[in-house]
Amino acid sequence: MTETSARRRVLVTGGSRGIGAAVCRRFAARGDRLAIHCRADKAAAERLRDELPNSDDHVILVADLADQNAIEPLVDIVVGDIGGIDVFVHSAGVFFDQPVATTTFDEWMASWRQVLEVNLLSAAGLAHRVVGHLLHRPEGPAGGRIVLIGSRGAYRGEPDAPAYGASKAGLHSLAQSLAVAVAPHGIGVAAVAPGFIRTDMSSAWLAGPAGEAIRAQSPFGRVGEPDEVAAAVEWLASPDSTWATGTVIDVNGASYLR
């Protein structure tokens, strides 16, 4: 098989639903083998796995990414289960409303810690472990890919969820710093910055009083679909994207321009 058609081993965090699930479907459709991570909803991850092509080849990982002790062994577990990692996609994330004027200090600090642990620090920890694996695997590091799911909130701000916006800004910066660090080893790193995406978690907002205003943020008059983000991730993980390493691709339907 050529490099573009070779079967890869892909770790997707937050892979049981939303953007992560759409990413899993994209990679599985091209014949890749998946390690699907979820925090707690193993049943959702199992349902996704069972609908994917070659379902018996994919594995499920349950881990709380806010726990550093759970992060460190995760890559070794994946390597043991599917033989290695060629692509790492970090889609796991949490979001908390935390308006500064109405959130208590204790709530404020606790929510900051949890958001940064899951959205940013787990990505940094897993990327460190994945790079270590890529550098020492028998076939060498060339062609390895890391894609981090950020947010337009990193640029436009998140006034009612500042920890989320800050964590995604850090994620974009992490992708760019890593891209420079590992390019000499043939590893590509990039990020995607989605706008508002229709997922299970966003359905209440879209169905509520704010739904019309949210859809109006884009000149298309709608929000994005998970597969539209997954399409960008799929390309960034491909051999054709080498020269795009270090980029952050906006996928927001022109709802925010920079």
mmCIF file of C-alpha atoms in Angstrom:
data_model
loop_
_atom_site.group_PDB
_atom_site.id
_atom_site.type_symbol
_atom_site.label_atom_id
_atom_site.label_comp_id
_atom_site.label_asym_id
_atom_site.label_seq_id
_atom_site.Cartn_x
_atom_site.Cartn_y
_atom_site.Cartn_z
ATOM 1 C CA MET A 1 0.000 0.000 0.000
ATOM 2 C CA THR A 2 1.094 3.586 -0.577
ATOM 3 C CA GLU A 3 1.576 6.009 2.324
ATOM 4 C CA THR A 4 -1.779 7.636 1.584
ATOM 5 C CA SER A 5 -3.627 4.330 1.635
ATOM 6 C CA ALA A 6 -1.707 2.561 4.423
ATOM 7 C CA ARG A 7 -3.736 1.588 7.439
ATOM 8 C CA ARG A 8 -2.879 3.784 10.406
ATOM 9 C CA ARG A 9 -3.367 3.440 14.149
ATOM 10 C CA VAL A 10 -5.283 6.398 15.554
ATOM 11 C CA LEU A 11 -5.881 7.531 19.135
ATOM 12 C CA VAL A 12 -8.889 9.848 19.531
ATOM 13 C CA THR A 13 -9.650 11.339 22.940
ATOM 14 C CA GLY A 14 -13.256 12.278 23.571
ATOM 15 C CA GLY A 15 -14.083 9.880 20.771
ATOM 16 C CA SER A 16 -17.443 8.592 21.933
ATOM 17 C CA ARG A 17 -19.573 11.558 20.845
ATOM 18 C CA GLY A 18 -19.698 14.853 18.990
ATOM 19 C CA ILE A 19 -16.645 15.918 17.006
ATOM 20 C CA GLY A 20 -14.587 13.030 18.362
ATOM 21 C CA ALA A 21 -17.095 10.465 17.125
ATOM 22 C CA ALA A 22 -17.193 12.114 13.700
ATOM 23 C CA VAL A 23 -13.392 11.937 13.575
ATOM 24 C CA CYS A 24 -13.534 8.237 14.428
ATOM 25 C CA ARG A 25 -16.027 7.603 11.641
ATOM 26 C CA ARG A 26 -13.805 9.412 9.118
ATOM 27 C CA PHE A 27 -10.694 7.435 9.998
ATOM 28 C CA ALA A 28 -12.523 4.121 10.219
ATOM 29 C CA ALA A 29 -14.048 4.709 6.770
ATOM 30 C CA ARG A 30 -10.574 4.889 5.259
ATOM 31 C CA GLY A 31 -9.600 1.638 6.969
ATOM 32 C CA ASP A 32 -7.662 2.938 9.978
ATOM 33 C CA ARG A 33 -7.625 1.178 13.324
ATOM 34 C CA LEU A 34 -8.917 3.216 16.266
ATOM 35 C CA ALA A 35 -8.365 3.580 19.991
ATOM 36 C CA ILE A 36 -11.536 5.391 21.099
ATOM 37 C CA HIS A 37 -11.172 7.189 24.422
ATOM 38 C CA CYS A 38 -14.087 8.206 26.631
ATOM 39 C CA ARG A 39 -14.214 9.610 30.151
ATOM 40 C CA ALA A 40 -17.051 7.519 31.545
ATOM 41 C CA ASP A 41 -19.737 6.677 28.971
ATOM 42 C CA LYS A 42 -18.339 3.359 27.800
ATOM 43 C CA ALA A 43 -21.743 2.345 26.418
ATOM 44 C CA ALA A 44 -21.688 5.272 23.957
ATOM 45 C CA ALA A 45 -18.157 4.348 22.888
ATOM 46 C CA GLU A 46 -19.221 0.744 22.371
ATOM 47 C CA ARG A 47 -22.198 1.789 20.245
ATOM 48 C CA LEU A 48 -19.900 3.877 18.080
ATOM 49 C CA ARG A 49 -17.353 1.095 17.738
ATOM 50 C CA ASP A 50 -20.023 -1.407 16.744
ATOM 51 C CA GLU A 51 -21.203 0.794 13.870
ATOM 52 C CA LEU A 52 -17.708 1.320 12.449
ATOM 53 C CA PRO A 53 -16.194 -0.770 9.648
ATOM 54 C CA ASN A 54 -13.992 -3.578 11.008
ATOM 55 C CA SER A 55 -15.502 -2.980 14.438
ATOM 56 C CA ASP A 56 -13.599 -5.840 16.067
ATOM 57 C CA ASP A 57 -10.296 -4.127 15.257
ATOM 58 C CA HIS A 58 -11.046 -1.002 17.313
ATOM 59 C CA VAL A 59 -10.513 -0.675 21.071
ATOM 60 C CA ILE A 60 -12.085 1.470 23.794
ATOM 61 C CA LEU A 61 -10.230 3.274 26.570
ATOM 62 C CA VAL A 62 -11.926 4.685 29.666
ATOM 63 C CA ALA A 63 -9.920 7.336 31.516
ATOM 64 C CA ASP A 64 -10.472 10.604 33.358
ATOM 65 C CA LEU A 65 -8.091 13.048 31.684
ATOM 66 C CA ALA A 66 -8.255 15.338 34.712
ATOM 67 C CA ASP A 67 -6.190 12.676 36.506
ATOM 68 C CA GLN A 68 -2.486 12.814 35.619
ATOM 69 C CA ASN A 69 -2.049 9.259 36.869
ATOM 70 C CA ALA A 70 -4.544 8.118 34.220
ATOM 71 C CA ILE A 71 -2.825 10.046 31.429
ATOM 72 C CA GLU A 72 0.701 8.720 31.778
ATOM 73 C CA PRO A 73 0.003 5.024 31.018
ATOM 74 C CA LEU A 74 -2.626 5.692 28.349
ATOM 75 C CA VAL A 75 -0.273 5.732 25.360
ATOM 76 C CA ASP A 76 1.426 2.516 26.482
ATOM 77 C CA ILE A 77 -1.998 0.888 26.775
ATOM 78 C CA VAL A 78 -2.921 1.984 23.245
ATOM 79 C CA VAL A 79 0.386 0.738 21.840
ATOM 80 C CA GLY A 80 -0.198 -2.598 23.523
ATOM 81 C CA ASP A 81 -3.772 -2.859 22.263
ATOM 82 C CA ILE A 82 -3.366 -1.803 18.612
ATOM 83 C CA GLY A 83 0.381 -2.076 18.050
ATOM 84 C CA GLY A 84 1.307 1.593 17.918
ATOM 85 C CA ILE A 85 0.111 5.139 17.259
ATOM 86 C CA ASP A 86 0.485 6.958 13.960
ATOM 87 C CA VAL A 87 -2.087 9.707 14.576
ATOM 88 C CA PHE A 88 -3.182 11.376 17.827
ATOM 89 C CA VAL A 89 -6.334 13.540 17.825
ATOM 90 C CA HIS A 90 -7.212 15.373 21.035
ATOM 91 C CA SER A 91 -10.941 16.085 20.991
ATOM 92 C CA ALA A 92 -11.727 15.685 24.697
ATOM 93 C CA GLY A 93 -12.834 18.845 26.436
ATOM 94 C CA VAL A 94 -15.057 20.333 29.109
ATOM 95 C CA PHE A 95 -16.960 23.630 29.272
ATOM 96 C CA PHE A 96 -18.284 25.422 32.343
ATOM 97 C CA ASP A 97 -20.289 28.614 32.631
ATOM 98 C CA GLN A 98 -18.334 30.776 35.073
ATOM 99 C CA PRO A 99 -19.398 34.449 34.798
ATOM 100 C CA VAL A 100 -16.859 36.364 36.843
ATOM 101 C CA ALA A 101 -19.471 38.611 38.498
ATOM 102 C CA THR A 102 -21.608 35.769 39.852
ATOM 103 C CA THR A 103 -19.169 32.891 40.407
ATOM 104 C CA THR A 104 -17.720 32.458 43.885
ATOM 105 C CA PHE A 105 -13.954 32.413 44.266
ATOM 106 C CA ASP A 106 -13.890 28.723 45.208
ATOM 107 C CA GLU A 107 -16.112 27.804 42.239
ATOM 108 C CA TRP A 108 -14.003 30.005 39.968
ATOM 109 C CA MET A 109 -10.715 28.366 40.914
ATOM 110 C CA ALA A 110 -12.126 24.834 40.890
ATOM 111 C CA SER A 111 -13.604 25.246 37.419
ATOM 112 C CA TRP A 112 -10.371 26.764 36.086
ATOM 113 C CA ARG A 113 -8.382 23.804 37.374
ATOM 114 C CA GLN A 114 -10.717 21.227 35.855
ATOM 115 C CA VAL A 115 -10.939 22.939 32.475
ATOM 116 C CA LEU A 116 -7.188 23.390 32.185
ATOM 117 C CA GLU A 117 -6.507 19.823 33.328
ATOM 118 C CA VAL A 118 -8.777 18.274 30.683
ATOM 119 C CA ASN A 119 -8.553 20.722 27.803
ATOM 120 C CA LEU A 120 -4.881 21.673 27.916
ATOM 121 C CA LEU A 121 -2.716 19.738 30.370
ATOM 122 C CA SER A 122 -3.979 16.327 29.260
ATOM 123 C CA ALA A 123 -3.263 17.296 25.646
ATOM 124 C CA ALA A 124 0.260 18.337 26.601
ATOM 125 C CA GLY A 125 0.836 15.149 28.577
ATOM 126 C CA LEU A 126 -0.505 12.841 25.897
ATOM 127 C CA ALA A 127 1.374 14.690 23.146
ATOM 128 C CA HIS A 128 4.595 14.235 25.136
ATOM 129 C CA ARG A 129 3.936 10.508 25.418
ATOM 130 C CA VAL A 130 2.919 10.169 21.749
ATOM 131 C CA VAL A 131 6.031 11.989 20.540
ATOM 132 C CA GLY A 132 8.151 9.721 22.726
ATOM 133 C CA HIS A 133 6.498 6.698 21.135
ATOM 134 C CA LEU A 134 6.929 8.040 17.605
ATOM 135 C CA LEU A 135 10.610 8.797 18.120
ATOM 136 C CA HIS A 136 11.365 5.270 19.297
ATOM 137 C CA ARG A 137 9.023 3.035 17.321
ATOM 138 C CA PRO A 138 10.809 0.563 15.019
ATOM 139 C CA GLU A 139 9.496 2.111 11.803
ATOM 140 C CA GLY A 140 10.656 5.577 12.863
ATOM 141 C CA PRO A 141 8.735 8.825 13.473
ATOM 142 C CA ALA A 142 8.266 9.992 9.873
ATOM 143 C CA GLY A 143 4.654 10.648 8.972
ATOM 144 C CA GLY A 144 3.321 10.852 12.521
ATOM 145 C CA ARG A 145 0.541 13.372 13.054
ATOM 146 C CA ILE A 146 -0.950 15.208 16.035
ATOM 147 C CA VAL A 147 -4.151 17.240 15.658
ATOM 148 C CA LEU A 148 -5.632 19.247 18.541
ATOM 149 C CA ILE A 149 -9.241 20.475 18.568
ATOM 150 C CA GLY A 150 -9.266 24.117 19.668
ATOM 151 C CA SER A 151 -11.983 26.730 19.300
ATOM 152 C CA ARG A 152 -12.791 30.119 17.802
ATOM 153 C CA GLY A 153 -13.294 31.097 21.452
ATOM 154 C CA ALA A 154 -9.512 31.292 21.711
ATOM 155 C CA TYR A 155 -9.664 34.376 19.470
ATOM 156 C CA ARG A 156 -12.984 36.084 20.091
ATOM 157 C CA GLY A 157 -13.059 35.390 23.838
ATOM 158 C CA GLU A 158 -15.544 33.536 26.026
ATOM 159 C CA PRO A 159 -16.876 36.120 28.537
ATOM 160 C CA ASP A 160 -19.040 33.618 30.423
ATOM 161 C CA ALA A 161 -16.529 30.756 30.160
ATOM 162 C CA PRO A 162 -13.073 32.351 30.284
ATOM 163 C CA ALA A 163 -11.299 29.169 31.345
ATOM 164 C CA TYR A 164 -12.561 27.446 28.199
ATOM 165 C CA GLY A 165 -11.348 30.254 25.930
ATOM 166 C CA ALA A 166 -7.969 30.397 27.658
ATOM 167 C CA SER A 167 -7.534 26.619 27.484
ATOM 168 C CA LYS A 168 -8.205 26.610 23.755
ATOM 169 C CA ALA A 169 -5.800 29.503 23.175
ATOM 170 C CA GLY A 170 -3.202 27.472 25.028
ATOM 171 C CA LEU A 171 -4.037 24.449 22.877
ATOM 172 C CA HIS A 172 -3.433 26.431 19.676
ATOM 173 C CA SER A 173 -0.099 27.669 21.033
ATOM 174 C CA LEU A 174 0.830 24.145 22.099
ATOM 175 C CA ALA A 175 0.202 22.870 18.566
ATOM 176 C CA GLN A 176 2.393 25.567 17.041
ATOM 177 C CA SER A 177 5.234 25.099 19.537
ATOM 178 C CA LEU A 178 5.216 21.333 19.075
ATOM 179 C CA ALA A 179 5.099 21.711 15.302
ATOM 180 C CA VAL A 180 8.435 23.520 15.322
ATOM 181 C CA ALA A 181 9.951 21.129 17.848
ATOM 182 C CA VAL A 182 9.117 17.877 16.065
ATOM 183 C CA ALA A 183 9.217 18.842 12.377
ATOM 184 C CA PRO A 184 12.886 17.741 12.097
ATOM 185 C CA HIS A 185 11.642 14.250 12.992
ATOM 186 C CA GLY A 186 9.000 14.200 10.238
ATOM 187 C CA ILE A 187 6.065 14.669 12.636
ATOM 188 C CA GLY A 188 3.305 17.145 11.776
ATOM 189 C CA VAL A 189 1.260 19.007 14.396
ATOM 190 C CA ALA A 190 -1.723 21.297 13.798
ATOM 191 C CA ALA A 191 -4.994 22.439 15.313
ATOM 192 C CA VAL A 192 -8.577 23.065 14.241
ATOM 193 C CA ALA A 193 -10.617 25.973 15.632
ATOM 194 C CA PRO A 194 -14.323 25.187 15.231
ATOM 195 C CA GLY A 195 -17.164 27.609 15.747
ATOM 196 C CA PHE A 196 -20.496 26.522 17.199
ATOM 197 C CA ILE A 197 -21.080 22.865 16.279
ATOM 198 C CA ARG A 198 -24.287 20.849 16.541
ATOM 199 C CA THR A 199 -23.619 18.137 19.113
ATOM 200 C CA ASP A 200 -25.499 16.439 21.930
ATOM 201 C CA MET A 201 -24.078 18.938 24.396
ATOM 202 C CA SER A 202 -25.116 21.984 22.333
ATOM 203 C CA SER A 203 -28.631 20.788 21.482
ATOM 204 C CA ALA A 204 -30.221 22.527 24.478
ATOM 205 C CA TRP A 205 -28.779 25.898 23.468
ATOM 206 C CA LEU A 206 -29.838 25.469 19.857
ATOM 207 C CA ALA A 207 -33.377 24.477 20.854
ATOM 208 C CA GLY A 208 -33.696 27.310 23.374
ATOM 209 C CA PRO A 209 -34.216 31.074 23.122
ATOM 210 C CA ALA A 210 -30.596 31.654 22.050
ATOM 211 C CA GLY A 211 -30.774 29.216 19.127
ATOM 212 C CA GLU A 212 -31.745 31.739 16.464
ATOM 213 C CA ALA A 213 -28.996 34.150 17.480
ATOM 214 C CA ILE A 214 -26.420 31.357 17.523
ATOM 215 C CA ARG A 215 -27.350 30.271 14.005
ATOM 216 C CA ALA A 216 -27.268 33.890 12.830
ATOM 217 C CA GLN A 217 -23.605 34.191 13.825
ATOM 218 C CA SER A 218 -22.726 32.578 10.487
ATOM 219 C CA PRO A 219 -23.816 34.105 7.160
ATOM 220 C CA PHE A 220 -24.950 30.593 6.242
ATOM 221 C CA GLY A 221 -27.614 30.912 8.934
ATOM 222 C CA ARG A 222 -26.736 27.625 10.602
ATOM 223 C CA VAL A 223 -24.182 26.022 12.895
ATOM 224 C CA GLY A 224 -21.526 23.560 11.875
ATOM 225 C CA GLU A 225 -21.790 19.783 11.757
ATOM 226 C CA PRO A 226 -19.284 17.512 13.513
ATOM 227 C CA ASP A 227 -18.296 15.920 10.207
ATOM 228 C CA GLU A 228 -17.271 19.314 8.814
ATOM 229 C CA VAL A 229 -14.679 19.570 11.567
ATOM 230 C CA ALA A 230 -13.707 15.929 11.120
ATOM 231 C CA ALA A 231 -13.003 16.559 7.435
ATOM 232 C CA ALA A 232 -10.397 19.161 8.380
ATOM 233 C CA VAL A 233 -8.891 16.814 10.956
ATOM 234 C CA GLU A 234 -8.691 14.014 8.394
ATOM 235 C CA TRP A 235 -6.756 16.249 5.991
ATOM 236 C CA LEU A 236 -4.401 17.546 8.689
ATOM 237 C CA ALA A 237 -3.600 13.928 9.568
ATOM 238 C CA SER A 238 -2.827 13.017 5.950
ATOM 239 C CA PRO A 239 0.576 12.941 4.234
ATOM 240 C CA ASP A 240 -0.644 15.781 1.990
ATOM 241 C CA SER A 241 -0.724 18.182 4.958
ATOM 242 C CA THR A 242 2.995 18.182 5.756
ATOM 243 C CA TRP A 243 3.507 21.793 4.710
ATOM 244 C CA ALA A 244 0.535 22.891 6.833
ATOM 245 C CA THR A 245 2.213 21.847 10.073
ATOM 246 C CA GLY A 246 1.875 24.550 12.709
ATOM 247 C CA THR A 247 -1.367 25.875 11.273
ATOM 248 C CA VAL A 248 -4.662 26.487 13.049
ATOM 249 C CA ILE A 249 -7.550 25.976 10.623
ATOM 250 C CA ASP A 250 -10.739 27.947 11.280
ATOM 251 C CA VAL A 251 -13.889 25.879 10.715
ATOM 252 C CA ASN A 252 -16.576 28.332 11.779
ATOM 253 C CA GLY A 253 -18.695 29.234 8.739
ATOM 254 C CA ALA A 254 -17.323 32.794 8.685
ATOM 255 C CA SER A 255 -18.866 33.399 12.111
ATOM 256 C CA TYR A 256 -15.541 34.847 13.262
ATOM 257 C CA LEU A 257 -12.821 36.169 10.959
ATOM 258 C CA ARG A 258 -9.255 37.000 11.896
#
